[in-house]
PDB file of C-alpha atoms and ligand atoms in Angstrom:
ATOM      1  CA  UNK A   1      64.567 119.806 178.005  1.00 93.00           C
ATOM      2  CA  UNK A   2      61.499 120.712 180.257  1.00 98.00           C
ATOM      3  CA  UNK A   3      60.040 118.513 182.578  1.00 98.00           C
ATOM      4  CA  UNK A   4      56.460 117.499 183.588  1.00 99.00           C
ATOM      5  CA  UNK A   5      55.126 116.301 186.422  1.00 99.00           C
ATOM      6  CA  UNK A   6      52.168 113.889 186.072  1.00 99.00           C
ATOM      7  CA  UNK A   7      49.853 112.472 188.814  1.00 99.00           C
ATOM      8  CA  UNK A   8      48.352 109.118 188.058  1.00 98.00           C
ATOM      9  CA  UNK A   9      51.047 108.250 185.763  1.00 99.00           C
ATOM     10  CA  UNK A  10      50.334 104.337 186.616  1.00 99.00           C
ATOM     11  CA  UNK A  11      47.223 103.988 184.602  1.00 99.00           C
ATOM     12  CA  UNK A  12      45.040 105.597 181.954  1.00 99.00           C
ATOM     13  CA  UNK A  13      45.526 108.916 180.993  1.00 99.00           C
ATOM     14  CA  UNK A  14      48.102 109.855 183.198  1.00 99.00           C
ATOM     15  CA  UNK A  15      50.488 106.757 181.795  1.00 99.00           C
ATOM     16  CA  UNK A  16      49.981 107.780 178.396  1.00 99.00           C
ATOM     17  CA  UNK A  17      50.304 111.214 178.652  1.00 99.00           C
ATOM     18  CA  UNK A  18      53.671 110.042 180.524  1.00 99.00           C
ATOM     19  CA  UNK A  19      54.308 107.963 177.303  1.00 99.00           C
ATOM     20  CA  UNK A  20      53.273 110.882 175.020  1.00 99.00           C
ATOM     21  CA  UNK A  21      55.410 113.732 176.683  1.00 98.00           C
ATOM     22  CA  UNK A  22      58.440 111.327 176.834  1.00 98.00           C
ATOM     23  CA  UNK A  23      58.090 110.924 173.333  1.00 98.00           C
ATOM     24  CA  UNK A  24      58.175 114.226 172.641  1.00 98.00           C
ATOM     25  CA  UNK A  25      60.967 115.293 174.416  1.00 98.00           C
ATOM     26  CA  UNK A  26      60.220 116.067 177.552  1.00 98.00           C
ATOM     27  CA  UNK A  27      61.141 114.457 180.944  1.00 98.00           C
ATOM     28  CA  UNK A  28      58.505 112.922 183.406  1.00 99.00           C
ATOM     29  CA  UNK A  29      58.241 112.352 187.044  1.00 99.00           C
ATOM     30  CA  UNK A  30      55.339 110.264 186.810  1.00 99.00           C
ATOM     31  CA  UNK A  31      53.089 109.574 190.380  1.00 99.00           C
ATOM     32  CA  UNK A  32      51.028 106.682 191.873  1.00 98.00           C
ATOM     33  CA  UNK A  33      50.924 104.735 194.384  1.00 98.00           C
ATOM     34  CA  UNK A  34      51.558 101.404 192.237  1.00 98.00           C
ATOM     35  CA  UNK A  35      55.334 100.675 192.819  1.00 98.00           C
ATOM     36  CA  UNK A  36      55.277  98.147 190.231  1.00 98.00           C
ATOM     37  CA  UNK A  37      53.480 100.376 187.500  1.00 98.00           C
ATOM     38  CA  UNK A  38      56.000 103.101 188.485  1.00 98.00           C
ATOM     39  CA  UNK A  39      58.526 100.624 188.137  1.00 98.00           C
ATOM     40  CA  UNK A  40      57.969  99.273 184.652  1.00 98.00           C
ATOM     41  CA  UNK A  41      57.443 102.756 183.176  1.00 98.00           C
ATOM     42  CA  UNK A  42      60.139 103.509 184.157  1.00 98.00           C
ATOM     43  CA  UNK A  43      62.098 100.634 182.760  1.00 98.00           C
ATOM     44  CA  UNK A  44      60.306 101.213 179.402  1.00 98.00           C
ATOM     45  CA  UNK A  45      60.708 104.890 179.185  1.00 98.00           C
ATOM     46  CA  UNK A  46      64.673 105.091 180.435  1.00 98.00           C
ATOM     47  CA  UNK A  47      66.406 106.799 183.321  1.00 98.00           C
ATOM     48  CA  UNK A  48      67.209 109.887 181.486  1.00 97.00           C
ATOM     49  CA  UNK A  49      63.516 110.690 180.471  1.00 98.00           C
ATOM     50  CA  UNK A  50      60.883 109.398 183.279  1.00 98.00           C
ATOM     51  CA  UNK A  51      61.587 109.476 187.438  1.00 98.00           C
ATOM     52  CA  UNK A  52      59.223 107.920 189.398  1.00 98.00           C
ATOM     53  CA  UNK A  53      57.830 108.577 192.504  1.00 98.00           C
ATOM     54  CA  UNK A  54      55.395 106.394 195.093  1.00 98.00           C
ATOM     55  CA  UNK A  55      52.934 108.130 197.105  1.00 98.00           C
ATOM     56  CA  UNK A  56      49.794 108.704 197.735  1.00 98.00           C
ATOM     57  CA  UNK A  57      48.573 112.014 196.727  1.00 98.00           C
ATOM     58  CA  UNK A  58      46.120 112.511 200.005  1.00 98.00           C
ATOM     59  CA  UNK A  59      48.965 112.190 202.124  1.00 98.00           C
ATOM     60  CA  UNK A  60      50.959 115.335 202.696  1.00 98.00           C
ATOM     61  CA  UNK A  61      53.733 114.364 204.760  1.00 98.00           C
ATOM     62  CA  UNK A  62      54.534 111.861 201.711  1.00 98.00           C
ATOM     63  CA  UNK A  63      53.820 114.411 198.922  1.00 98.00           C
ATOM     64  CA  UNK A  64      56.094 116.448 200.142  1.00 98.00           C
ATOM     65  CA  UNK A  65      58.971 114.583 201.473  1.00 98.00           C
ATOM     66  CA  UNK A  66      58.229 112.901 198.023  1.00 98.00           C
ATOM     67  CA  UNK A  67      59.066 116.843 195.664  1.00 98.00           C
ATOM     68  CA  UNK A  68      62.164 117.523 198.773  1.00 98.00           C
ATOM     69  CA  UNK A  69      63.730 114.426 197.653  1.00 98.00           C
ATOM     70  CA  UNK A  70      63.883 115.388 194.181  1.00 98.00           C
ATOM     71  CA  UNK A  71      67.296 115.241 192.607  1.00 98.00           C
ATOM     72  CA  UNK A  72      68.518 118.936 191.849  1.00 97.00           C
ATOM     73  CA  UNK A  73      68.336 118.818 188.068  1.00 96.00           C
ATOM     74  CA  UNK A  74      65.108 116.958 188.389  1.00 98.00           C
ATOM     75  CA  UNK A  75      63.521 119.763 191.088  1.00 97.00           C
ATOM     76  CA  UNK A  76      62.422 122.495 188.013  1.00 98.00           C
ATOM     77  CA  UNK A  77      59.208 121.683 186.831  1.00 98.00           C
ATOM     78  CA  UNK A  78      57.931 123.397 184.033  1.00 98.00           C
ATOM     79  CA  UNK A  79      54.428 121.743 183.686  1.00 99.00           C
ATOM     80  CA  UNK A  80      51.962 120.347 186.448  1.00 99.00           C
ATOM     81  CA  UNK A  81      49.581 117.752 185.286  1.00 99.00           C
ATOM     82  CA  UNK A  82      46.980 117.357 187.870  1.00 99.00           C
ATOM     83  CA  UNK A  83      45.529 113.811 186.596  1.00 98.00           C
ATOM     84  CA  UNK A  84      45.199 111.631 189.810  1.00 99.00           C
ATOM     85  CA  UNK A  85      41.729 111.037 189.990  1.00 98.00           C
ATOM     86  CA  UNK A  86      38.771 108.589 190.770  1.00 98.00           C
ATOM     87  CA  UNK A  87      34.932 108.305 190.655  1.00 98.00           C
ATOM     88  CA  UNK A  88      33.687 106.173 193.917  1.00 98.00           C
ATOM     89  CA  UNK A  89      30.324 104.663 193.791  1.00 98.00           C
ATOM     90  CA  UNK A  90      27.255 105.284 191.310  1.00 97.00           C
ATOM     91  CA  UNK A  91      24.297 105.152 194.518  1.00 98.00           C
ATOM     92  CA  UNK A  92      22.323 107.789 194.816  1.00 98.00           C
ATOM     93  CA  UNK A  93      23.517 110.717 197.372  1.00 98.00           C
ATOM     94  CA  UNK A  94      20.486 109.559 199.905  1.00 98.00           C
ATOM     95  CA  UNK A  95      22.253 105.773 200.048  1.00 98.00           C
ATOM     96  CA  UNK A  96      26.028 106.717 199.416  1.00 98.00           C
ATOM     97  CA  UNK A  97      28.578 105.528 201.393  1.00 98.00           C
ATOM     98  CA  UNK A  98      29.691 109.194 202.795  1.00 98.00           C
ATOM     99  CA  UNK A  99      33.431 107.325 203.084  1.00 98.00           C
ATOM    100  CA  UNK A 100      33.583 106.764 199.537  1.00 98.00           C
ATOM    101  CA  UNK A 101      32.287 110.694 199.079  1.00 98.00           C
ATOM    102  CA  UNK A 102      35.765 111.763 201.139  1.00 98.00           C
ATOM    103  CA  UNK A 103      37.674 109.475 199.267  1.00 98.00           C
ATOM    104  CA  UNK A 104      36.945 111.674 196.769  1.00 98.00           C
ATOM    105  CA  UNK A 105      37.222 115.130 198.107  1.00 99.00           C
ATOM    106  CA  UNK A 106      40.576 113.924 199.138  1.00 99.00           C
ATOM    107  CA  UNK A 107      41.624 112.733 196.101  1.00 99.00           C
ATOM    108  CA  UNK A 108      40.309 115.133 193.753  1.00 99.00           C
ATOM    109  CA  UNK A 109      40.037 118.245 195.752  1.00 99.00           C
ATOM    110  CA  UNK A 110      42.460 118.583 198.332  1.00 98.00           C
ATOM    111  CA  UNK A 111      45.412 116.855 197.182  1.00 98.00           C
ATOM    112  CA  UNK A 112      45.160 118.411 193.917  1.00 98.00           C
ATOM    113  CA  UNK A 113      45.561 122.093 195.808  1.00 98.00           C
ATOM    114  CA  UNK A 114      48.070 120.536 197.688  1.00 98.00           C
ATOM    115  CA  UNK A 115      50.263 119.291 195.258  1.00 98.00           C
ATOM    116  CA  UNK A 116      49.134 122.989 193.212  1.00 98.00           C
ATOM    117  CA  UNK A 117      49.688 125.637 195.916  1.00 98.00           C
ATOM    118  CA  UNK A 118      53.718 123.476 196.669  1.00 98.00           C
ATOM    119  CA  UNK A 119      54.528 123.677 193.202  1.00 98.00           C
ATOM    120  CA  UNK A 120      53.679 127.223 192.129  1.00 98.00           C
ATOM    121  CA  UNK A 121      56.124 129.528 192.887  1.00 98.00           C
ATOM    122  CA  UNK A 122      58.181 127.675 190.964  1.00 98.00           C
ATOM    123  CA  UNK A 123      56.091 127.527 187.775  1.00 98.00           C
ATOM    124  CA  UNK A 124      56.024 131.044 188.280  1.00 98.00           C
ATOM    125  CA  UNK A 125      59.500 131.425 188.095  1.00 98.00           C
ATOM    126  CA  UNK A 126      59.753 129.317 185.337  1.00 98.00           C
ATOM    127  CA  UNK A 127      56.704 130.910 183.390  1.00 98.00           C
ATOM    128  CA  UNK A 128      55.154 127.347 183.478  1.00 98.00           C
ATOM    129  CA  UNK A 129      51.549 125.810 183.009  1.00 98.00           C
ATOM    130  CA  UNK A 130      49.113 124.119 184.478  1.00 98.00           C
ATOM    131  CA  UNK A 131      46.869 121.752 183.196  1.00 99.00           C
ATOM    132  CA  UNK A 132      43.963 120.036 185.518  1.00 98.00           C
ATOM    133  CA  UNK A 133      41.825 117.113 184.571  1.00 98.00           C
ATOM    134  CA  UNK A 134      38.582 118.004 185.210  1.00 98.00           C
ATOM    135  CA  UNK A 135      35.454 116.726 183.261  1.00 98.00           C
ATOM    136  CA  UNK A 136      32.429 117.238 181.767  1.00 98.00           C
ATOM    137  CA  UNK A 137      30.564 115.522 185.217  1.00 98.00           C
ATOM    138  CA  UNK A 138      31.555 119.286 186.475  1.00 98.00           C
ATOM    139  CA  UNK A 139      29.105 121.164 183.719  1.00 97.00           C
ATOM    140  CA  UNK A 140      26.689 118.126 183.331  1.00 96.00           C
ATOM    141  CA  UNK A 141      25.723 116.455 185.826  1.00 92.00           C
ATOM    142  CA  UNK A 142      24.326 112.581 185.902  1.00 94.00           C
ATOM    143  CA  UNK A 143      22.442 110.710 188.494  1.00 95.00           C
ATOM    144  CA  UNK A 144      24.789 108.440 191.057  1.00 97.00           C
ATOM    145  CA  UNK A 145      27.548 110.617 190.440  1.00 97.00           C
ATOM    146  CA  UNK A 146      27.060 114.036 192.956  1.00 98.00           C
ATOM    147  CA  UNK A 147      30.323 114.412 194.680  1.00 98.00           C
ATOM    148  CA  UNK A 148      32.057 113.195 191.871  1.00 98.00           C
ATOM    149  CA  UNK A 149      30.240 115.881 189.894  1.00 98.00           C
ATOM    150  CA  UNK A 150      30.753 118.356 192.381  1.00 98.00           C
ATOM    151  CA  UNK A 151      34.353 117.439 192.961  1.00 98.00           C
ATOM    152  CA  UNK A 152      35.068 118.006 189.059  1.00 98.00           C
ATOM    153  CA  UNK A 153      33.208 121.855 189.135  1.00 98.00           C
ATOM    154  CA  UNK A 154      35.432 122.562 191.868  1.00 98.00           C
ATOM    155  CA  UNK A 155      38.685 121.401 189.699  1.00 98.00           C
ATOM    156  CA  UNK A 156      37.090 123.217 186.455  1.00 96.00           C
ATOM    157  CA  UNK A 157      36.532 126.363 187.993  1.00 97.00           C
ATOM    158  CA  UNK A 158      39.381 126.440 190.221  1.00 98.00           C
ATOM    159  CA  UNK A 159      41.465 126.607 186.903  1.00 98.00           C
ATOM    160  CA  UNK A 160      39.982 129.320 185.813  1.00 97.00           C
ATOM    161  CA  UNK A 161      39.948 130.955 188.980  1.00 98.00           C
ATOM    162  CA  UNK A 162      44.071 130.426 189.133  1.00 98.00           C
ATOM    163  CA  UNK A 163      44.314 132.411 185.563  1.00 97.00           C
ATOM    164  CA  UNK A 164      42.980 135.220 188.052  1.00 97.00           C
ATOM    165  CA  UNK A 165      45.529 135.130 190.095  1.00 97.00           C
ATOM    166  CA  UNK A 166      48.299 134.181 187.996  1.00 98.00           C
ATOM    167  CA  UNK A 167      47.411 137.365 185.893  1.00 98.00           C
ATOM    168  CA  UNK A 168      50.628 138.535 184.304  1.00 98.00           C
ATOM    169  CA  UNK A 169      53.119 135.771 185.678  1.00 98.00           C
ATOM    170  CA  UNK A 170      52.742 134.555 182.434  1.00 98.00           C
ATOM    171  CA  UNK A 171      51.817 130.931 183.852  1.00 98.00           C
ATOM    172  CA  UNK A 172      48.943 128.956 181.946  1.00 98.00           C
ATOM    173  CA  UNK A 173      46.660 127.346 183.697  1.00 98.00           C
ATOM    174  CA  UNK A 174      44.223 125.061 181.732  1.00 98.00           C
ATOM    175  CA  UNK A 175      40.854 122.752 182.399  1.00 98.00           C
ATOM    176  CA  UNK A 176      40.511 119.575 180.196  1.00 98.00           C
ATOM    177  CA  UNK A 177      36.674 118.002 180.862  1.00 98.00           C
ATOM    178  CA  UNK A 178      36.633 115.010 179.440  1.00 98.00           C
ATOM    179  CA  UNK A 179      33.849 113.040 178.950  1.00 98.00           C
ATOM    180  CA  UNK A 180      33.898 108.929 178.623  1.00 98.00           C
ATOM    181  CA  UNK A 181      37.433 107.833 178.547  1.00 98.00           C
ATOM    182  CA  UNK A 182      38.407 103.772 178.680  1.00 98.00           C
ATOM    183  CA  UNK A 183      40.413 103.251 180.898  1.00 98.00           C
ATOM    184  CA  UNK A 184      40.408 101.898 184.712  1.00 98.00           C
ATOM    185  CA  UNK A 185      37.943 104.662 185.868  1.00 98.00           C
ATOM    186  CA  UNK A 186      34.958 102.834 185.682  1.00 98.00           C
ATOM    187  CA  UNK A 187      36.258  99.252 187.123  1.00 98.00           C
ATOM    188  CA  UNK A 188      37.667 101.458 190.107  1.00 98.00           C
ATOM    189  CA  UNK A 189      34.052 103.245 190.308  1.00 98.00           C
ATOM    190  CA  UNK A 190      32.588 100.039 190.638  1.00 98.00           C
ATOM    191  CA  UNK A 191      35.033  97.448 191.199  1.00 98.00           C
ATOM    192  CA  UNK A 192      34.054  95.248 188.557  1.00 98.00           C
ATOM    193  CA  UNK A 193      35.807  94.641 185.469  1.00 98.00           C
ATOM    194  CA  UNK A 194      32.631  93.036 183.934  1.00 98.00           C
ATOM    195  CA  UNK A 195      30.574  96.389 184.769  1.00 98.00           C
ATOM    196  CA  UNK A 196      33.230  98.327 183.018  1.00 98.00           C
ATOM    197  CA  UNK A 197      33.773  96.347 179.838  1.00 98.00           C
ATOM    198  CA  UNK A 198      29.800  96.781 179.838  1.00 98.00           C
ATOM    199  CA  UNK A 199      29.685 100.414 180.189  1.00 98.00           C
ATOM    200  CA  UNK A 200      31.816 100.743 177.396  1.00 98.00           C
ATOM    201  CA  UNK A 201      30.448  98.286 175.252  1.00 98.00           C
ATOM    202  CA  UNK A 202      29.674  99.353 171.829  1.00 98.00           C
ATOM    203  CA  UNK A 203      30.320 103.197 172.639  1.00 98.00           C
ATOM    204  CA  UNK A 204      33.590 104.144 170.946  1.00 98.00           C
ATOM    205  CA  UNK A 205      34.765 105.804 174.401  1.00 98.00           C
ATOM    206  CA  UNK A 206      37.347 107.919 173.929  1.00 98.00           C
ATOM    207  CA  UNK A 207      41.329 106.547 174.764  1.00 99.00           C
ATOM    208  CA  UNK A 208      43.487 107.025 177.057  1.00 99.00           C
ATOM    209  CA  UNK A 209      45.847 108.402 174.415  1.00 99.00           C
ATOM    210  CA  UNK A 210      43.670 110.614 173.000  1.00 99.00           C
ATOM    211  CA  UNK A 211      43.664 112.624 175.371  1.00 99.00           C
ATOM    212  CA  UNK A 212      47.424 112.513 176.619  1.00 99.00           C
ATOM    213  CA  UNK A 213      47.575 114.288 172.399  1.00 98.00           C
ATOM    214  CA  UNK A 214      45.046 116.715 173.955  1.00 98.00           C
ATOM    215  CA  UNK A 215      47.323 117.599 177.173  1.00 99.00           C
ATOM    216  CA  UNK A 216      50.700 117.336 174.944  1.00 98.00           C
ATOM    217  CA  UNK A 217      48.773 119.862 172.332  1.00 98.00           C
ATOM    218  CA  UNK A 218      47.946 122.668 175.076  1.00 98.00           C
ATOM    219  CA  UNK A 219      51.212 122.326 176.573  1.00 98.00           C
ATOM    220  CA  UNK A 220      53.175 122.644 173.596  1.00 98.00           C
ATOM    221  CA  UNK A 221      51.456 125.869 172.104  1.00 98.00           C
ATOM    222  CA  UNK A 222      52.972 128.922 171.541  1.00 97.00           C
ATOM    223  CA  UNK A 223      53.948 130.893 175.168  1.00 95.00           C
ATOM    224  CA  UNK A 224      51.539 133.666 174.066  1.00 97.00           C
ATOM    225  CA  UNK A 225      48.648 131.513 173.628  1.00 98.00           C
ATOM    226  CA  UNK A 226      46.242 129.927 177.427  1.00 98.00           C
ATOM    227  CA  UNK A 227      43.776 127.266 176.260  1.00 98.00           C
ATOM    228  CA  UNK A 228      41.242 128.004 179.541  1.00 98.00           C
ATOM    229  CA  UNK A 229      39.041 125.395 179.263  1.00 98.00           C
ATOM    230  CA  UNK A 230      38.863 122.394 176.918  1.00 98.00           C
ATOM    231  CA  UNK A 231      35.415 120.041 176.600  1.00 98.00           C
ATOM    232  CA  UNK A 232      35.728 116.827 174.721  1.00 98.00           C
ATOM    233  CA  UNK A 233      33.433 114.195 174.298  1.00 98.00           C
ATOM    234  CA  UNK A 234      33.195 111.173 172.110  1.00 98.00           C
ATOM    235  CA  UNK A 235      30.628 111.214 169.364  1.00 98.00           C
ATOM    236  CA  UNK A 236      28.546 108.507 170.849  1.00 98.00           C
ATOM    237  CA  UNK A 237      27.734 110.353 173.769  1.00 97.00           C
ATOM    238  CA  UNK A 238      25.749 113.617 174.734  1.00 95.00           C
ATOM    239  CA  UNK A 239      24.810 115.978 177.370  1.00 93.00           C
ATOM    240  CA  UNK A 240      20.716 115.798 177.304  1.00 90.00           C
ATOM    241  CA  UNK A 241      20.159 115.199 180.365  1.00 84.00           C
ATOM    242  CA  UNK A 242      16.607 116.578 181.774  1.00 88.00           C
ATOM    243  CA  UNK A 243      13.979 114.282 182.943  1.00 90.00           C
ATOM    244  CA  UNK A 244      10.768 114.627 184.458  1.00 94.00           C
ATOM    245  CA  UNK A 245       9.414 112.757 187.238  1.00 94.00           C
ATOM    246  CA  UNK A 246       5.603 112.539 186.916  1.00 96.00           C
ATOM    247  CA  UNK A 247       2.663 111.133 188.551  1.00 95.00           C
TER     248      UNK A 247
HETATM  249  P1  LIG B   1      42.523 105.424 186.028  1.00 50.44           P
HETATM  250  O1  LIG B   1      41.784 104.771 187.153  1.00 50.44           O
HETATM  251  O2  LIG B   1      42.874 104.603 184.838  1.00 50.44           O
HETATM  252  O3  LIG B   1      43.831 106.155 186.573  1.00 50.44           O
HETATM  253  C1  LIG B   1      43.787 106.901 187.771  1.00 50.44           C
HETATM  254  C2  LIG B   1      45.192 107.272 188.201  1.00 50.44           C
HETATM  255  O4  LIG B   1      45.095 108.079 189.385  1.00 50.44           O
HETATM  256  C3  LIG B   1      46.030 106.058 188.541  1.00 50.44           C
HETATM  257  O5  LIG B   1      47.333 106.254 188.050  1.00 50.44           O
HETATM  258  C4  LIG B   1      46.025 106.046 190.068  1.00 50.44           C
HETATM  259  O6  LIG B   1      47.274 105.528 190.554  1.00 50.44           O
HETATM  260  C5  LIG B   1      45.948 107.541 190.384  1.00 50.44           C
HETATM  261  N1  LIG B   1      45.389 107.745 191.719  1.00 50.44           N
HETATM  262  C6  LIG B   1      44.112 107.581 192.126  1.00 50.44           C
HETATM  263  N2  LIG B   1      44.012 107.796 193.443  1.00 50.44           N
HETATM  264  C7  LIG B   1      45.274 108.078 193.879  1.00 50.44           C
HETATM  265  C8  LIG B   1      45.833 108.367 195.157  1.00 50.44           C
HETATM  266  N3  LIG B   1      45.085 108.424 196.265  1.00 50.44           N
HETATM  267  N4  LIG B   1      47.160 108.597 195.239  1.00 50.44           N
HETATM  268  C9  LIG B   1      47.928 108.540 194.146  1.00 50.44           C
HETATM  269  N5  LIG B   1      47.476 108.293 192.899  1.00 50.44           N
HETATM  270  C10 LIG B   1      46.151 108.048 192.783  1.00 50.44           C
HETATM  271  O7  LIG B   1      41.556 106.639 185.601  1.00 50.44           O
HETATM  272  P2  LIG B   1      41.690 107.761 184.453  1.00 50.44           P
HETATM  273  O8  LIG B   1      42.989 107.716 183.774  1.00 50.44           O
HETATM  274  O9  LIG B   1      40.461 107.699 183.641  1.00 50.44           O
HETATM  275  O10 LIG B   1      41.551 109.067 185.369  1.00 50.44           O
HETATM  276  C11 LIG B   1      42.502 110.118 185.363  1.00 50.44           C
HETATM  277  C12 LIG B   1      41.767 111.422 185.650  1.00 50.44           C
HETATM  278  O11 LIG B   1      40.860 111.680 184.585  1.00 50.44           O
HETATM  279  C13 LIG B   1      40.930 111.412 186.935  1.00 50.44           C
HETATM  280  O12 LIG B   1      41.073 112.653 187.580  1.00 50.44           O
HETATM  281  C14 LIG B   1      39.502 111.246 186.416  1.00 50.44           C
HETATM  282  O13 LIG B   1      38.547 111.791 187.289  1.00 50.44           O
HETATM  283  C15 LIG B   1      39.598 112.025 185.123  1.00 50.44           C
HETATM  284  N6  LIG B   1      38.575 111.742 184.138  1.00 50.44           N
HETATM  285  C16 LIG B   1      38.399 110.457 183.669  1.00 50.44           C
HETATM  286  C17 LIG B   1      37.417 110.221 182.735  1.00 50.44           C
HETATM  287  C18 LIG B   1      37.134 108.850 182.212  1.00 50.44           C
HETATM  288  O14 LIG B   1      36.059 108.668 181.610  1.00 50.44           O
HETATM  289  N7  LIG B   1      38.016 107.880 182.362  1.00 50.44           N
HETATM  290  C19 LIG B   1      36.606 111.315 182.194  1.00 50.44           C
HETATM  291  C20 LIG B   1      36.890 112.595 182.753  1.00 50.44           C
HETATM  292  C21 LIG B   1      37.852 112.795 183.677  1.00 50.44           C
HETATM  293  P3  LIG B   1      47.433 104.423 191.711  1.00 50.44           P
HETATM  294  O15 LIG B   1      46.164 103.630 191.769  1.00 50.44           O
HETATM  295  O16 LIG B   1      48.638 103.631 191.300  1.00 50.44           O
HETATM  296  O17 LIG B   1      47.681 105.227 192.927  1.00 50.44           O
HETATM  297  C1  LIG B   2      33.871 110.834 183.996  1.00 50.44           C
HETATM  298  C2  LIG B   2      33.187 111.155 182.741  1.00 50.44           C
HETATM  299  O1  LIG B   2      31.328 110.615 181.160  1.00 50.44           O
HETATM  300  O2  LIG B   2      32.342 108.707 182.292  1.00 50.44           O
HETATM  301  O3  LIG B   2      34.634 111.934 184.388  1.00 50.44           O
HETATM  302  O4  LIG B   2      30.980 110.245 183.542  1.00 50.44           O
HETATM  303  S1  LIG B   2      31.900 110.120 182.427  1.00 50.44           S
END
């Protein structure tokens, strides 16, 4: 049975790609810093396939003392999901909080190589894969949303960068660039449920689950075969984004 390790595992996409992967036979450490959440996935997804653990992903010392305490037949992980995430603010770069701009660095950036660089010499012996949530912020980007956006290039191209240097280990690393997604993203962007029930009102977003079948389908293909990069949208919404400012 391989196991997958998920950050972000107490919400959105990360908790139903826990769900999903459990489901299909695999075994989950699921991440967050939600005890509770960790908790009750647990309880609903049994012992034997889903081990939690409570940290939170900026902090090293935790991280790590976090994967050391890993029971031996737990310790082998065969498929990194770096989900953890979050969008911080919509102002403008000139009246951003630059607090909120680290937050997300932190977040989406740094503890994301943390977590990457610790765990690959063992996907490497295991001939394992990666799989990053990125999203389509890092190709296209929208006012409000700059270090997000720039946080997101960084985790696209850093994928493909890693297929670089993983050349030959036989290791798959892969980008998935979502676009809009229900799920808590946008009440955490602007802490207010009302402003995210009205973002996604009348837009068919895309699920949470949809895209746990989208990480579930690139990590169950055939050894031979590295999705790189992986841009999905829903219908509703598009990527025209030029404007003019004129006189
Ligand atoms: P949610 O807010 O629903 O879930 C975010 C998850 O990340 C939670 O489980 C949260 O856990 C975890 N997380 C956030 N910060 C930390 C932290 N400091 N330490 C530990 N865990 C943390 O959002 P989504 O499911 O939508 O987001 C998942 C990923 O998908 C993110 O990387 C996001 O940028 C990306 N994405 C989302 C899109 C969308 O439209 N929703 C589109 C494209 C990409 P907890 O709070 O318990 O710590
Ligand atoms: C967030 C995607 O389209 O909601 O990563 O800005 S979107």
């Amino acid at each position: 049975m391989k196991t997958a390790l998920i950050t972000g595992a107490t919400a959105g996409i990360g908790q139903a790609t826990a769900r999903t992967l459990a489901a299909n036979g695999w075994r989950v450490i699921g991440t967050g810093r939600r005890q509770e959440r960790i908790d009750a996935l647990g309880q609903e997804l049994g012992a034997d396939r889903f081990l939690g653990l409570v940290f939170d992903v900026r902090d090293a010392e935790a991280r790590n003392a976090a994967l050391d305490g890993l029971p031996d037949d737990w310790s082998d992980i065969d498929l990194l999901v770096n989900n953890a995430g979050l969008a911080a603010g919509l102002d403008a770069a000139q009246e951003a909080d630059l607090a909120d701009w680290h937050t997300m660095v932190d977040t989406n950036v740094v503890a994301l190589l943390g977590l990457t660089r610790r765990l690959l010499p063992g996907l490497i012996e295991r001939k394992g894969a990666i799989v990053n949530i990125g999203s389509v912020a890092g190709s296209y980007i929208y006012p409000g949303g700059a270090v997000y956006a720039g946080s997101k290039a960084f985790v696209n191209h850093f994928t493909l960068a890693l297929r670089a240097d993983l050349h030959g280990t036989g290791v798959r690393a892969t980008s998935i660039e979502p676009g809009m997604v229900e799920t808590e993203f946008t009440t955490v962007r602007t802490g207010s449920q009302d402003k995210s029930d009205e973002f996604y009102a009348g837009a068919h977003p895309m699920t949470a689950e949809d895209i746990a079948e989208t990480i579930r389908w690139v990590a169950e293909l055939p050894a031979h075969l590295n999705v790189n990069r992986l841009e999905i949208m829903p219908v509703t919404q598009d990527f025209a984004g030029f404007r003019v400012a004129r006189d």
